[in-house]
GROMACS .gro file of C-alpha atoms in nm:
model
  137
    1MET     CA    1  -1.073   0.379   2.470
    2VAL     CA    2  -0.720   0.336   2.332
    3ASP     CA    3  -0.528   0.620   2.187
    4THR     CA    4  -0.240   0.450   2.072
    5PHE     CA    5  -0.169   0.155   1.873
    6LEU     CA    6   0.161  -0.034   1.773
    7LEU     CA    7   0.197  -0.151   1.441
    8ARG     CA    8   0.484  -0.364   1.325
    9PRO     CA    9   0.567  -0.386   0.947
   10VAL     CA   10   0.531  -0.751   0.831
   11GLY     CA   11   0.793  -0.643   0.527
   12ARG     CA   12   0.897  -0.386   0.306
   13VAL     CA   13   0.824  -0.275  -0.066
   14ALA     CA   14   1.117  -0.337  -0.310
   15SER     CA   15   1.049  -0.112  -0.603
   16PRO     CA   16   1.226   0.104  -0.867
   17LEU     CA   17   1.015   0.398  -0.763
   18THR     CA   18   1.208   0.632  -0.525
   19ASP     CA   19   1.072   0.965  -0.571
   20ALA     CA   20   0.717   1.048  -0.501
   21ALA     CA   21   0.690   1.338  -0.738
   22SER     CA   22   0.764   1.099  -1.047
   23ALA     CA   23   0.565   0.809  -0.901
   24PRO     CA   24   0.216   0.736  -1.063
   25ARG     CA   25  -0.059   0.848  -0.838
   26GLN     CA   26  -0.249   0.514  -0.852
   27GLY     CA   27  -0.111   0.146  -0.932
   28ASP     CA   28  -0.297   0.123  -1.266
   29GLU     CA   29  -0.154   0.440  -1.382
   30GLY     CA   30   0.190   0.305  -1.484
   31ALA     CA   31   0.328   0.166  -1.163
   32PRO     CA   32   0.624  -0.103  -1.260
   33PRO     CA   33   0.635  -0.436  -1.096
   34ALA     CA   34   0.755  -0.429  -0.743
   35TRP     CA   35   0.827  -0.683  -0.481
   36LEU     CA   36   0.684  -0.720  -0.122
   37VAL     CA   37   0.972  -0.856   0.094
   38PHE     CA   38   0.822  -1.019   0.420
   39GLU     CA   39   1.022  -1.099   0.752
   40PRO     CA   40   1.127  -1.453   0.798
   41GLN     CA   41   0.926  -1.543   1.076
   42LEU     CA   42   0.616  -1.485   0.854
   43GLU     CA   43   0.698  -1.752   0.618
   44PRO     CA   44   0.397  -1.959   0.694
   45ALA     CA   45   0.155  -1.669   0.644
   46LEU     CA   46   0.272  -1.652   0.264
   47ARG     CA   47   0.194  -2.031   0.216
   48ASP     CA   48  -0.138  -2.005   0.004
   49LEU     CA   49  -0.038  -1.700  -0.202
   50HIS     CA   50  -0.034  -1.776  -0.569
   51VAL     CA   51   0.020  -1.626  -0.899
   52GLY     CA   52  -0.283  -1.441  -1.015
   53ALA     CA   53  -0.422  -1.368  -0.663
   54GLU     CA   54  -0.537  -1.026  -0.640
   55LEU     CA   55  -0.445  -0.875  -0.306
   56LEU     CA   56  -0.514  -0.581  -0.090
   57VAL     CA   57  -0.160  -0.446   0.071
   58LEU     CA   58  -0.179  -0.203   0.337
   59THR     CA   59   0.121   0.036   0.383
   60TRP     CA   60   0.250   0.290   0.604
   61LEU     CA   61   0.324   0.594   0.371
   62ASP     CA   62   0.628   0.663   0.583
   63ARG     CA   63   0.722   0.993   0.381
   64ALA     CA   64   0.387   1.134   0.383
   65ARG     CA   65   0.283   1.444   0.576
   66ARG     CA   66   0.050   1.405   0.874
   67ASP     CA   67  -0.034   1.752   0.924
   68VAL     CA   68  -0.238   1.785   0.596
   69LEU     CA   69  -0.612   1.796   0.624
   70THR     CA   70  -0.713   1.950   0.283
   71VAL     CA   71  -0.542   1.899  -0.060
   72HIS     CA   72  -0.634   1.976  -0.427
   73PRO     CA   73  -0.729   1.618  -0.553
   74ARG     CA   74  -0.443   1.481  -0.775
   75ARG     CA   75  -0.238   1.812  -0.703
   76ASP     CA   76  -0.469   2.001  -0.950
   77GLU     CA   77  -0.493   2.353  -0.804
   78SER     CA   78  -0.774   2.399  -1.043
   79ARG     CA   79  -0.975   2.181  -0.832
   80PRO     CA   80  -1.118   2.298  -0.503
   81LEU     CA   81  -0.968   2.219  -0.164
   82THR     CA   82  -1.092   1.881  -0.049
   83GLY     CA   83  -1.073   1.718   0.283
   84VAL     CA   84  -0.826   1.407   0.291
   85PHE     CA   85  -1.087   1.160   0.388
   86SER     CA   86  -1.263   1.221   0.062
   87THR     CA   87  -0.947   1.175  -0.155
   88ARG     CA   88  -0.654   0.907  -0.192
   89SER     CA   89  -0.375   1.168  -0.097
   90PRO     CA   90  -0.104   1.015   0.085
   91ASN     CA   91  -0.079   1.303   0.309
   92ARG     CA   92  -0.317   1.235   0.600
   93PRO     CA   93  -0.347   1.216   0.983
   94ASN     CA   94  -0.277   0.841   0.956
   95PRO     CA   95  -0.090   0.760   0.644
   96ILE     CA   96  -0.204   0.423   0.571
   97GLY     CA   97  -0.187   0.322   0.206
   98LEU     CA   98  -0.440   0.082   0.028
   99HIS     CA   99  -0.316  -0.084  -0.277
  100ARG     CA  100  -0.509  -0.341  -0.480
  101VAL     CA  101  -0.245  -0.560  -0.666
  102ARG     CA  102  -0.202  -0.876  -0.863
  103VAL     CA  103   0.045  -1.140  -0.782
  104LEU     CA  104   0.316  -1.201  -1.057
  105THR     CA  105   0.567  -1.436  -0.881
  106VAL     CA  106   0.597  -1.599  -0.544
  107ASP     CA  107   0.966  -1.674  -0.438
  108GLY     CA  108   1.002  -1.769  -0.086
  109LEU     CA  109   0.976  -1.440   0.132
  110ARG     CA  110   0.932  -1.227  -0.174
  111VAL     CA  111   0.610  -1.171  -0.372
  112GLU     CA  112   0.627  -0.981  -0.694
  113VAL     CA  113   0.318  -0.780  -0.765
  114ALA     CA  114   0.180  -0.550  -1.046
  115ASP     CA  115  -0.002  -0.217  -0.984
  116LEU     CA  116   0.181  -0.117  -0.693
  117GLU     CA  117   0.266   0.276  -0.657
  118ALA     CA  118   0.442   0.254  -0.326
  119LEU     CA  119   0.795   0.394  -0.306
  120ASP     CA  120   1.100   0.161  -0.233
  121GLY     CA  121   1.129   0.092   0.134
  122THR     CA  122   0.774   0.161   0.221
  123PRO     CA  123   0.664  -0.058   0.511
  124VAL     CA  124   0.413  -0.311   0.455
  125LEU     CA  125   0.143  -0.355   0.727
  126ASP     CA  126  -0.062  -0.628   0.617
  127VAL     CA  127  -0.197  -0.822   0.318
  128LYS     CA  128  -0.541  -0.936   0.260
  129PRO     CA  129  -0.714  -1.131  -0.041
  130VAL     CA  130  -0.963  -0.959  -0.234
  131LEU     CA  131  -1.305  -1.137  -0.187
  132GLY     CA  132  -1.534  -1.216  -0.452
  133PRO     CA  133  -1.919  -1.246  -0.374
  134VAL     CA  134  -1.922  -1.598  -0.262
  135ASP     CA  135  -1.543  -1.606  -0.134
  136GLU     CA  136  -1.584  -1.670   0.247
  137ARG     CA  137  -1.218  -1.694   0.338
   0.00000   0.00000   0.00000
């Protein structure tokens, strides 16, 4: 069994969002357009991205706490404490973010997306297409 993994960012988020307290909790709750800025050696991996595509972006939530195991969902203290694996809280043992976004622009190593609530500078771990029922990519 492997106990340690090495992940290297493929890029970073460039966003006007800089403060977690004022950022939307989910991308579809008012997140501004943001850019995914990729490492130059990964340019071939971007080849088939196109405007309108829906993507799943995996990020490393580098400012999240890793010692939190229970939270009040949506920071609402009237709700009972809930295990983080049953929530979308960024604070968790391995703070991997999962974001469903739509491509607005593809410009070389930069891809503009809608509905990304990640903060400026957040490392991007991977990008995958959203598959439909018959899409076998």
